[in-house]
């Protein structure tokens, strides 16, 4: 992974110093609430229902065991002993005191972690495929580009006061599983006919209250030109994006208003001025140095298959949670943090600590975070998979939920979040419980369920097979159901099936949908295939009939 | 956003007018000295007029509005403007960005007058090329080799 140099560590210290000063000015009433809000958000700090929430950046979802240990320390020292994994590969703390922020950021900086630009109207953390570098069907590892682009847009003098937030995702795999098209900007690594590496550029996607898919505005930008091209996109957005309507701040509204072609034209015009500027060319020696940091730390070992133990639970877990690394002899292990009754995405300090140890022992100290709120150990020797499972079992971290219905993705919802309209956590728990009682929990695969507590769509419900969106009517929680969303190979937005359903009846409705799926599912079919074959009407009739 | 400060004193002090009120005649008579850009003025289409003014001011009183930064960039790059660019009504938390944006001079809002300009000198490192990188370690430049040609 990326190795911090002295400048990087110095920069983090200076950032801690800057934010500490800003907090003090706020406490002394020299900054008003609006000004401080804008400043704290760009440091990942939200004011929530009970306390402040701090979002720590996990750039492109890669971190090391030492950082995980430190996150556990912070969860214990400054929070209530747990943290929350987000759908943008970051990690959040829910019980933060403002007066301790300087200390917390300093503790994070000790292990090269920070909260810079994890919120606010800036370029946010850049997400990538959690299997970057270790999957077979890959054009190139996206993470060196993520790191360079992350650095370039850190406290950028021109683009730090944008109309709205700006989320970038970069995909290096041949197929897109990270949902490029629902990001403000998506970059797909590509090779042109001259065998040069570069990117296709997608702009104007987003979920939220008005979900839209991005438009491809450029087939190919050579890698050395990507910074100037991104600057041109951001410049057009910065100047022309709507700022006076809080509901229309994102770039998707500008792209929709102008049309993809017109938007692309404006970018192209602006780019003429800068594309030959040598100062904006991506620094290839620097890129190559960063690429070295991301070279795989493993070499093929004699191809031993993962042991088959006569243990039913191990077999299920292995089947669901373990896949082959592209380097022979190694496996990629997903840790599902979704044991029965748990809060989706939450992980206890003690669990983080144990996982850090296991990562050190079995995965060369590297951990990845995913948009499904999981952790991944990328470099596990096939010989070690059973031992790892056994160790995970001791700490109750061996849930075999990956790719099954038991794995529910949910935001913190109205239990924590000041934006939420409805609860998410308890609905996730009740659904899990219902299917557990029916002994179906691990047997249902080929579909997933995401629950967002409000239109901001933090749980990405639009792109789930079954999506629940929390609303409030009167003082009660209601849920609007969408079906058929996906990020597998292509982003597809789910379709609403009808009127919202109350919190009391939502579990029944979900059960109805799952039953229709199970009754109609042919061998090997997944939810979107069944939905396509039988149509949405049957589901509607069962839920509302 | 918050802006309780009266903007006019600066505008008057520097003899600034909106772009549509600019005339060479008024300039000759020393009635006006420069143009005050509004955040939605289209810099490129106004290039001919803007290039006549020895001073162009941009207003930063809206804490969250960053359009002026891109306007300044275009003034320098697209319009080829060589005169002075002045930032007015500046919040101190914007200074670190203003220093590097291509702006030549600035005037803080009155409530920040008590701060020394060192207040905003938090960083010794920058991660990107900008109009002004003076005094900063440019992390994006590889130490051994020059930038890609």
XYZ file of C-alpha atoms in Angstrom:
694
model
C 0.000 0.000 0.000
C 0.960 3.659 -0.292
C 3.929 4.549 1.896
C 3.754 7.958 3.527
C 6.893 10.077 3.186
C 8.002 12.857 5.544
C 6.048 15.482 3.616
C 2.851 13.492 3.905
C 3.175 13.035 7.660
C 4.148 16.674 8.091
C 1.091 17.726 6.085
C -1.228 15.703 8.332
C 0.252 17.321 11.440
C -0.260 20.753 9.930
C -3.851 19.889 9.112
C -4.463 18.807 12.716
C -3.025 22.120 13.855
C -5.243 24.065 11.498
C -8.443 22.327 12.518
C -7.643 22.598 16.225
C -7.347 26.360 15.782
C -10.690 26.455 13.984
C -12.382 24.474 16.769
C -11.000 26.906 19.331
C -12.265 29.875 17.374
C -15.702 28.270 17.256
C -15.699 27.557 20.981
C -14.747 31.180 21.565
C -17.654 32.235 19.324
C -15.396 33.779 16.707
C -16.821 31.535 14.020
C -20.563 31.338 13.601
C -22.462 28.062 13.230
C -22.678 28.223 9.428
C -19.004 28.987 8.971
C -17.909 26.322 11.413
C -20.269 23.807 9.813
C -18.574 24.327 6.472
C -15.122 23.969 8.033
C -15.845 20.968 10.249
C -17.552 19.037 7.460
C -14.453 19.193 5.311
C -12.800 17.502 8.280
C -15.428 14.770 8.356
C -17.194 16.084 11.443
C -21.015 16.027 11.568
C -23.296 17.203 14.324
C -25.712 14.335 14.931
C -28.584 13.590 17.289
C -26.585 12.725 20.385
C -23.019 13.799 19.691
C -20.615 14.633 16.887
C -19.886 11.967 14.293
C -16.412 11.720 12.794
C -15.866 10.076 9.429
C -12.323 8.837 8.949
C -11.046 8.353 5.402
C -9.942 4.924 4.293
C -8.600 5.933 0.878
C -9.884 3.469 -1.747
C -10.591 1.041 1.076
C -7.052 -0.103 1.831
C -5.615 -0.062 5.343
C -3.057 -1.901 7.456
C -3.194 -3.761 10.741
C -1.533 -0.954 12.657
C -4.192 1.479 11.468
C -6.928 -0.970 12.451
C -5.399 -1.231 15.922
C -5.403 2.532 16.224
C -9.037 2.743 15.114
C -9.848 0.265 17.894
C -7.949 2.459 20.351
C -9.930 5.511 19.238
C -13.224 3.621 19.485
C -12.387 2.749 23.084
C -10.883 6.035 24.159
C -13.185 8.557 22.500
C -16.272 6.585 21.494
C -18.388 3.892 23.128
C -16.211 1.028 22.022
C -17.326 0.582 18.450
C -17.102 2.059 14.966
C -19.268 1.974 11.844
C -18.142 0.945 8.349
C -19.724 3.038 5.624
C -20.797 2.198 2.081
C -18.036 4.462 0.759
C -15.331 2.342 2.367
C -14.795 4.790 5.233
C -15.179 4.309 8.973
C -17.210 6.456 11.373
C -17.315 7.153 15.086
C -20.671 8.149 16.518
C -19.978 9.555 19.963
C -17.346 12.240 19.514
C -16.874 15.294 21.720
C -15.879 18.461 19.900
C -13.311 19.413 22.501
C -11.405 16.162 21.909
C -11.177 16.570 18.147
C -7.593 17.854 18.129
C -6.440 14.885 20.162
C -8.352 12.403 18.015
C -6.992 13.779 14.759
C -3.490 13.725 16.230
C -3.969 10.082 17.236
C -5.181 9.262 13.731
C -2.242 11.088 12.167
C 0.160 8.879 14.133
C -0.788 6.015 11.816
C -1.249 8.185 8.702
C -5.016 8.337 8.977
C -7.106 11.478 8.673
C -10.587 12.807 8.023
C -9.678 15.278 5.299
C -12.477 15.854 2.811
C -14.616 12.963 4.003
C -17.534 15.365 3.909
C -18.438 18.840 2.732
C -18.627 20.425 -0.692
C -15.274 19.122 -1.859
C -13.760 16.168 -3.699
C -14.482 13.293 -1.322
C -12.656 10.070 -0.591
C -12.068 8.188 -3.839
C -13.483 4.681 -3.869
C -12.170 1.672 -5.750
C -12.729 -2.016 -6.222
C -11.803 -3.787 -2.965
C -10.276 -6.533 -5.091
C -7.913 -4.086 -6.819
C -4.650 -5.750 -7.717
C -5.787 -9.241 -6.796
C -8.473 -10.057 -9.304
C -7.838 -11.992 -12.467
C -9.811 -9.854 -14.896
C -8.136 -6.511 -14.313
C -6.838 -3.880 -16.720
C -4.689 -2.247 -14.031
C -4.737 -1.647 -10.287
C -6.772 1.538 -9.832
C -5.277 2.468 -6.471
C -2.090 4.253 -7.595
C -4.326 6.547 -9.663
C -6.728 6.955 -6.748
C -3.823 8.009 -4.549
C -2.411 10.505 -7.053
C -5.798 12.031 -7.756
C -6.608 12.091 -4.041
C -3.399 14.003 -3.395
C -3.976 16.407 -6.255
C -7.436 17.413 -5.015
C -6.465 17.648 -1.347
C -6.999 21.285 -0.301
C -6.944 22.263 -3.959
C -6.812 26.079 -4.197
C -9.450 26.248 -6.922
C -11.824 23.407 -6.059
C -12.301 23.492 -2.301
C -15.596 25.430 -2.349
C -17.711 23.546 -4.870
C -21.510 23.805 -5.251
C -21.908 20.334 -3.712
C -20.066 17.199 -2.724
C -18.075 15.422 -5.408
C -17.633 11.673 -5.247
C -15.163 9.928 -7.525
C -14.809 6.191 -8.114
C -12.083 4.567 -10.206
C -12.406 1.077 -11.602
C -9.517 -1.020 -12.863
C -11.428 -4.260 -13.343
C -12.703 -5.224 -16.784
C -16.242 -5.252 -15.469
C -17.664 -2.553 -13.278
C -18.844 -3.770 -9.903
C -18.245 -0.545 -8.004
C -21.097 1.427 -9.522
C -19.139 3.993 -11.551
C -22.372 5.276 -13.015
C -23.853 6.352 -9.700
C -20.913 8.578 -8.861
C -20.486 12.267 -9.600
C -17.497 11.166 -11.615
C -16.440 7.666 -12.583
C -13.175 6.719 -14.235
C -12.837 3.385 -15.992
C -9.263 2.337 -16.716
C -8.901 1.545 -20.359
C -6.337 0.788 -23.050
C -6.628 2.523 -26.429
C -5.715 1.134 -29.850
C -2.135 2.371 -29.434
C -1.880 0.333 -26.264
C -1.736 3.409 -24.043
C -3.325 3.358 -20.626
C -6.031 5.894 -19.874
C -9.592 6.387 -18.705
C -13.156 6.563 -19.938
C -14.926 9.333 -18.074
C -18.494 9.175 -16.725
C -20.079 12.270 -15.200
C -23.307 13.162 -13.465
C -24.408 10.050 -11.631
C -25.827 10.038 -8.149
C -28.399 8.424 -5.902
C -30.347 10.544 -3.428
C -33.843 11.873 -4.002
C -33.356 12.097 -7.770
C -31.227 9.105 -8.727
C -29.483 9.402 -12.088
C -26.956 7.393 -14.003
C -23.808 9.093 -15.227
C -23.203 9.919 -18.880
C -20.014 8.897 -20.622
C -18.470 12.187 -21.739
C -15.114 10.911 -22.947
C -14.075 7.588 -24.381
C -10.385 7.979 -23.669
C -8.169 10.360 -21.725
C -4.541 9.250 -21.599
C -3.280 8.684 -18.066
C -0.846 11.609 -18.181
C -3.707 13.986 -19.098
C -6.191 12.898 -16.464
C -5.467 15.688 -13.958
C -6.027 18.525 -16.402
C -9.170 16.837 -17.708
C -10.581 16.406 -14.186
C -9.767 20.032 -13.461
C -11.765 21.061 -16.507
C -14.770 19.003 -15.380
C -14.558 20.550 -11.926
C -14.132 24.066 -13.333
C -17.288 23.801 -15.427
C -19.143 22.461 -12.380
C -17.674 25.062 -10.024
C -18.755 27.926 -12.280
C -22.071 26.643 -13.594
C -23.404 24.266 -10.946
C -26.491 25.500 -9.139
C -25.752 26.929 -5.692
C -29.039 28.510 -4.620
C -31.148 25.370 -4.287
C -29.974 22.884 -1.658
C -31.756 20.064 -3.471
C -29.990 20.634 -6.787
C -26.355 21.108 -5.842
C -24.850 17.964 -7.317
C -23.237 17.886 -10.745
C -25.928 15.490 -11.985
C -28.429 18.362 -12.124
C -26.071 20.445 -14.237
C -25.353 17.551 -16.594
C -29.070 16.870 -16.888
C -29.873 20.520 -17.535
C -27.204 20.989 -20.196
C -27.322 17.471 -21.607
C -24.289 15.194 -21.641
C -23.127 16.391 -25.038
C -23.196 20.073 -24.183
C -21.493 19.406 -20.868
C -18.763 17.406 -22.632
C -18.334 20.263 -25.098
C -17.826 22.826 -22.325
C -15.251 20.561 -20.681
C -13.483 20.066 -23.990
C -13.354 23.854 -24.607
C -11.880 24.472 -21.192
C -9.450 21.594 -21.585
C -7.977 23.170 -24.739
C -6.407 25.795 -22.483
C -4.771 23.389 -20.072
C -4.219 20.010 -21.653
C -0.727 20.928 -22.845
C 0.260 22.655 -19.610
C 3.251 20.644 -18.422
C 2.568 21.503 -14.780
C -0.733 19.629 -15.012
C 0.660 16.491 -16.609
C 0.529 13.523 -14.344
C 4.017 12.955 -13.035
C 4.929 9.540 -14.415
C 7.991 8.952 -12.223
C 5.834 9.728 -9.189
C 3.134 7.418 -10.518
C 5.674 4.646 -10.989
C 6.983 5.130 -7.460
C 3.438 4.828 -6.131
C 2.829 1.777 -8.318
C 5.817 0.152 -6.613
C 4.117 0.736 -3.261
C 1.138 -1.224 -4.516
C 3.074 -4.155 -5.930
C 1.712 -7.400 -4.570
C 3.573 -8.576 -1.475
C 3.029 -12.226 -2.408
C 4.514 -14.644 -4.948
C 2.777 -17.769 -6.231
C 3.232 -20.737 -3.942
C 2.813 -24.368 -4.864
C -0.809 -24.593 -5.709
C -2.383 -26.207 -2.740
C -6.139 -26.181 -2.696
C -7.927 -24.888 0.365
C -8.322 -27.802 2.693
C -11.702 -29.414 2.759
C -12.521 -30.073 6.349
C -15.402 -32.227 7.342
C -17.126 -29.376 9.047
C -20.462 -28.288 7.707
C -20.162 -24.722 8.990
C -16.696 -24.295 7.534
C -17.902 -25.540 4.151
C -20.744 -23.052 4.017
C -18.479 -20.217 5.083
C -15.769 -21.170 2.604
C -18.296 -21.423 -0.168
C -19.712 -17.959 0.527
C -16.795 -15.969 1.899
C -13.643 -17.245 0.215
C -12.516 -16.740 -3.368
C -9.219 -17.352 -5.123
C -6.571 -14.649 -5.297
C -5.070 -14.167 -8.759
C -1.779 -15.293 -7.241
C -1.946 -19.048 -7.057
C -1.909 -20.582 -3.615
C -3.659 -17.583 -2.034
C -7.265 -16.839 -1.102
C -9.276 -13.680 -0.544
C -11.372 -13.898 2.605
C -14.389 -11.710 3.302
C -15.264 -11.090 6.928
C -19.026 -10.516 7.141
C -19.815 -8.341 10.138
C -23.459 -9.330 10.027
C -23.941 -11.950 12.700
C -27.534 -12.349 13.827
C -28.783 -9.333 15.764
C -25.855 -7.111 14.905
C -26.064 -3.549 13.631
C -25.126 -3.446 9.949
C -21.648 -1.990 9.538
C -20.897 -1.766 13.233
C -17.743 -3.339 14.558
C -16.571 -3.419 18.166
C -13.142 -2.202 19.235
C -12.274 -5.666 20.491
C -13.269 -7.154 17.144
C -11.135 -4.601 15.295
C -8.229 -5.527 17.518
C -8.618 -9.237 16.879
C -9.024 -8.653 13.157
C -5.866 -6.555 13.130
C -3.978 -9.426 14.736
C -5.426 -11.954 12.308
C -4.601 -9.673 9.375
C -1.044 -9.451 10.591
C -0.789 -13.164 11.067
C -2.621 -14.412 7.985
C -2.778 -11.540 5.455
C 0.546 -9.709 5.616
C -1.086 -6.967 7.641
C -3.367 -5.710 4.887
C -7.136 -5.185 5.149
C -9.643 -3.824 2.649
C -13.023 -2.226 3.292
C -15.944 -2.704 0.896
C -19.049 -0.772 -0.081
C -21.045 -3.597 1.507
C -19.637 -2.752 4.951
C -17.377 -5.804 5.069
C -13.700 -6.272 5.714
C -11.518 -8.306 3.387
C -8.248 -10.091 4.092
C -6.632 -10.173 0.656
C -3.564 -12.379 1.068
C -4.489 -15.551 2.951
C -2.538 -18.695 2.076
C -4.842 -21.503 1.058
C -3.261 -23.595 3.807
C -4.260 -21.021 6.396
C -7.917 -20.610 5.458
C -9.199 -23.210 7.899
C -7.019 -21.896 10.739
C -8.253 -18.395 10.031
C -11.855 -19.584 10.071
C -11.267 -21.298 13.373
C -9.800 -18.140 14.872
C -12.674 -16.043 13.501
C -15.116 -18.492 15.045
C -13.670 -17.888 18.497
C -14.572 -14.221 18.172
C -17.899 -14.898 16.472
C -16.673 -13.228 13.272
C -17.212 -16.197 10.985
C -20.713 -15.391 9.724
C -21.049 -17.109 6.338
C -23.179 -14.276 5.021
C -21.288 -12.978 2.024
C -23.527 -12.927 -1.063
C -26.473 -14.272 0.904
C -29.667 -12.605 2.018
C -28.417 -12.554 5.599
C -26.030 -9.786 4.601
C -28.082 -6.623 4.926
C -26.560 -3.222 4.178
C -27.954 -0.317 6.214
C -27.098 3.225 7.206
C -27.251 4.266 10.905
C -30.747 5.685 10.327
C -32.845 7.618 12.808
C -31.110 6.047 15.803
C -28.086 8.266 15.165
C -28.406 10.438 12.110
C -29.988 13.881 12.228
C -30.973 13.646 8.552
C -32.784 10.307 8.818
C -36.542 10.046 8.407
C -36.872 6.460 9.607
C -34.983 3.780 11.494
C -32.781 1.345 9.565
C -30.978 -0.784 12.118
C -33.964 -2.372 13.826
C -35.612 -3.142 10.493
C -32.461 -4.945 9.357
C -32.401 -6.894 12.608
C -36.086 -7.860 12.386
C -35.709 -9.076 8.807
C -32.667 -11.139 9.744
C -34.555 -12.573 12.704
C -37.619 -13.505 10.618
C -35.611 -15.496 8.117
C -33.528 -16.999 10.880
C -36.702 -18.307 12.524
C -37.717 -19.837 9.231
C -34.273 -21.442 8.966
C -33.770 -19.742 5.643
C -31.124 -17.195 6.471
C -28.092 -18.721 4.800
C -29.915 -20.639 2.132
C -31.164 -17.664 0.224
C -28.622 -16.337 -2.186
C -28.618 -14.317 -5.371
C -30.247 -11.291 -3.808
C -29.378 -8.488 -1.440
C -31.265 -5.978 0.666
C -30.217 -2.404 1.422
C -31.965 -0.022 3.825
C -31.522 3.763 3.733
C -33.104 5.873 6.456
C -33.696 8.824 4.140
C -33.397 10.054 0.580
C -29.692 10.729 0.959
C -29.384 7.023 0.209
C -26.268 6.235 2.219
C -27.090 2.515 2.043
C -27.335 2.672 -1.776
C -30.848 1.192 -1.736
C -31.423 2.226 -5.369
C -28.878 -0.310 -6.564
C -29.994 -3.232 -4.376
C -32.151 -6.155 -5.506
C -34.539 -5.125 -2.759
C -34.160 -1.510 -1.661
C -35.959 0.063 1.287
C -36.113 3.832 1.593
C -37.240 5.251 4.941
C -39.866 8.007 4.976
C -41.938 9.450 7.771
C -45.663 9.922 7.585
C -46.999 11.600 10.650
C -44.645 10.302 13.288
C -44.347 6.823 11.904
C -41.615 5.183 9.835
C -42.629 4.026 6.362
C -40.582 2.335 3.677
C -40.735 2.633 -0.049
C -39.680 -0.543 -1.813
C -37.634 -0.661 -5.008
C -36.776 -3.864 -6.846
C -34.150 -4.834 -9.389
C -31.262 -2.473 -8.674
C -27.740 -3.701 -9.302
C -24.079 -2.761 -9.593
C -23.053 -6.054 -11.114
C -21.261 -5.215 -14.409
C -23.573 -2.277 -14.949
C -25.396 0.086 -12.646
C -29.157 -0.433 -12.717
C -31.575 1.608 -10.618
C -34.376 -0.301 -8.911
C -38.037 0.424 -9.666
C -40.618 1.466 -7.089
C -43.313 -1.132 -6.631
C -46.023 0.980 -5.017
C -47.025 2.916 -1.950
C -44.780 2.981 1.108
C -45.341 0.354 3.798
C -45.404 0.991 7.524
C -42.681 -0.161 9.868
C -45.071 -2.745 11.318
C -45.701 -4.437 7.988
C -42.386 -4.016 6.239
C -40.927 -7.352 7.350
C -43.987 -9.185 5.989
C -43.632 -7.334 2.705
C -39.980 -8.299 2.410
C -40.888 -11.895 3.193
C -43.527 -11.814 0.445
C -40.960 -10.608 -2.064
C -38.426 -13.225 -1.050
C -41.080 -15.934 -1.255
C -42.017 -14.955 -4.801
C -38.332 -15.086 -5.672
C -37.823 -18.509 -4.106
C -40.959 -19.957 -5.682
C -39.889 -18.862 -9.148
C -36.143 -19.228 -8.980
C -34.662 -21.794 -11.311
C -31.352 -23.442 -10.496
C -28.536 -20.895 -10.701
C -30.779 -17.891 -11.244
C -30.337 -14.708 -9.245
C -32.932 -12.109 -8.275
C -32.515 -9.785 -11.234
C -32.790 -12.703 -13.655
C -35.984 -13.916 -11.995
C -37.405 -10.397 -11.940
C -36.629 -9.954 -15.613
C -38.227 -13.281 -16.503
C -41.439 -13.069 -14.439
C -41.928 -9.299 -14.302
C -42.558 -6.939 -11.401
C -46.355 -7.372 -11.349
C -46.264 -10.710 -9.498
C -44.242 -9.117 -6.729
C -46.648 -6.182 -6.506
C -49.645 -8.447 -6.266
C -48.122 -10.471 -3.469
C -47.123 -7.413 -1.450
C -50.281 -5.339 -1.920
C -52.786 -8.065 -2.863
C -24.801 32.838 4.159
C -23.494 35.293 6.644
C -22.493 38.640 5.412
C -23.315 41.430 7.737
C -20.511 43.605 6.480
C -21.281 46.525 4.246
C -19.513 45.871 0.974
C -19.686 49.335 -0.491
C -16.792 51.001 1.333
C -14.206 48.874 -0.482
C -15.948 49.235 -3.801
C -15.959 52.982 -3.381
C -12.455 53.134 -2.003
C -11.025 51.349 -5.019
C -13.355 53.100 -7.474
C -14.880 49.856 -8.732
C -17.863 49.393 -11.014
C -19.741 46.420 -12.383
C -18.551 45.337 -15.772
C -21.507 46.887 -17.651
C -20.712 50.297 -16.111
C -17.114 50.250 -17.194
C -16.129 52.791 -19.819
C -12.760 54.001 -21.031
C -14.119 57.516 -20.847
C -14.789 57.216 -17.115
C -11.399 55.652 -16.731
C -9.775 58.578 -18.556
C -11.523 61.014 -16.289
C -10.207 58.999 -13.297
C -13.749 58.345 -12.083
C -13.243 54.597 -12.024
C -10.219 52.430 -11.509
C -11.395 48.885 -11.835
C -14.135 46.335 -12.236
C -15.832 44.365 -9.515
C -16.759 40.956 -10.873
C -19.916 39.232 -9.762
C -19.713 35.490 -9.195
C -21.984 34.810 -12.164
C -20.213 37.091 -14.650
C -18.942 35.040 -17.578
C -15.284 35.938 -17.645
C -14.437 34.645 -21.084
C -17.201 36.458 -22.930
C -16.249 39.702 -21.158
C -12.555 39.382 -22.002
C -12.347 42.522 -24.164
C -13.698 44.776 -21.447
C -11.928 43.092 -18.551
C -8.576 43.525 -20.254
C -9.089 47.309 -20.246
C -9.224 47.502 -16.455
C -6.019 47.833 -14.449
C -7.782 46.307 -11.426
C -10.332 43.546 -11.132
C -11.852 42.727 -7.780
C -13.634 39.554 -6.717
C -15.916 39.388 -3.693
C -15.542 36.575 -1.169
C -18.151 37.665 1.356
C -20.193 34.515 0.743
C -18.269 32.002 2.841
C -19.200 28.923 0.789
C -19.058 30.328 -2.720
C -15.934 29.264 -4.608
C -16.814 30.496 -8.083
C -14.357 33.374 -7.872
C -11.444 30.945 -7.706
C -12.325 29.572 -11.131
C -13.035 33.060 -12.464
C -9.552 34.110 -11.419
C -8.066 31.033 -13.046
C -9.852 31.882 -16.305
C -8.840 35.539 -16.053
C -5.223 34.456 -15.992
C -5.373 31.503 -18.400
C -8.137 32.235 -20.890
C -8.405 36.021 -20.852
C -4.682 36.564 -20.399
C -5.387 39.312 -17.893
C -2.150 40.951 -16.681
C -3.516 43.578 -14.301
C -4.052 43.354 -10.568
C -6.648 40.990 -9.123
C -7.844 41.894 -5.666
C -9.967 39.783 -3.323
C -12.444 41.740 -1.201
C -14.327 40.782 1.971
C -12.085 37.812 2.619
C -12.684 35.354 5.457
C -9.434 34.323 7.059
C -10.188 30.647 6.431
C -10.060 31.329 2.714
C -6.589 32.861 2.772
C -4.671 29.614 2.269
C -6.557 29.161 -1.012
C -6.367 32.814 -2.032
C -2.585 32.830 -1.631
C -2.269 30.174 -4.339
C -5.100 31.146 -6.669
C -3.515 33.854 -8.811
C -4.963 36.717 -6.756
C -2.457 39.543 -6.136
C -3.870 41.326 -3.134
C -6.645 40.942 -0.632
C -8.629 42.795 1.975
C -9.885 40.873 4.987
C -13.331 41.412 6.411
C -13.148 43.805 9.370
C -13.693 41.062 11.964
C -10.424 39.399 10.946
C -8.248 42.519 10.987
C -6.827 41.508 14.349
C -5.281 38.351 12.873
C -1.740 38.360 11.640
C -1.524 36.982 8.098
C 0.692 34.217 9.515
C -2.505 32.819 10.910
C -3.282 31.253 7.552
C 0.209 29.887 6.930
C -0.583 26.444 8.259
C 0.952 24.416 5.474
C 4.473 24.049 4.135
C 3.495 21.384 1.593
C 1.159 21.373 -1.390
C -0.124 18.515 -3.486
C -0.851 20.248 -6.749
C 0.455 22.766 -9.213
C -1.384 26.072 -8.907
C -0.882 29.689 -9.935
C 1.342 30.270 -6.936
C 3.381 27.604 -5.129
C 5.981 29.939 -3.650
C 7.479 28.748 -0.395
C 5.831 25.349 -0.550
C 7.266 21.893 -1.003
C 5.533 20.568 -4.094
C 4.797 16.980 -3.241
C 3.466 16.270 -6.729
C 6.854 16.954 -8.254
C 9.170 14.031 -8.218
C 12.436 15.007 -6.585
C 14.817 13.391 -9.066
C 13.138 13.972 -12.368
C 11.393 16.835 -14.001
C 7.714 16.838 -14.741
C 6.539 14.693 -17.625
C 7.051 16.518 -20.932
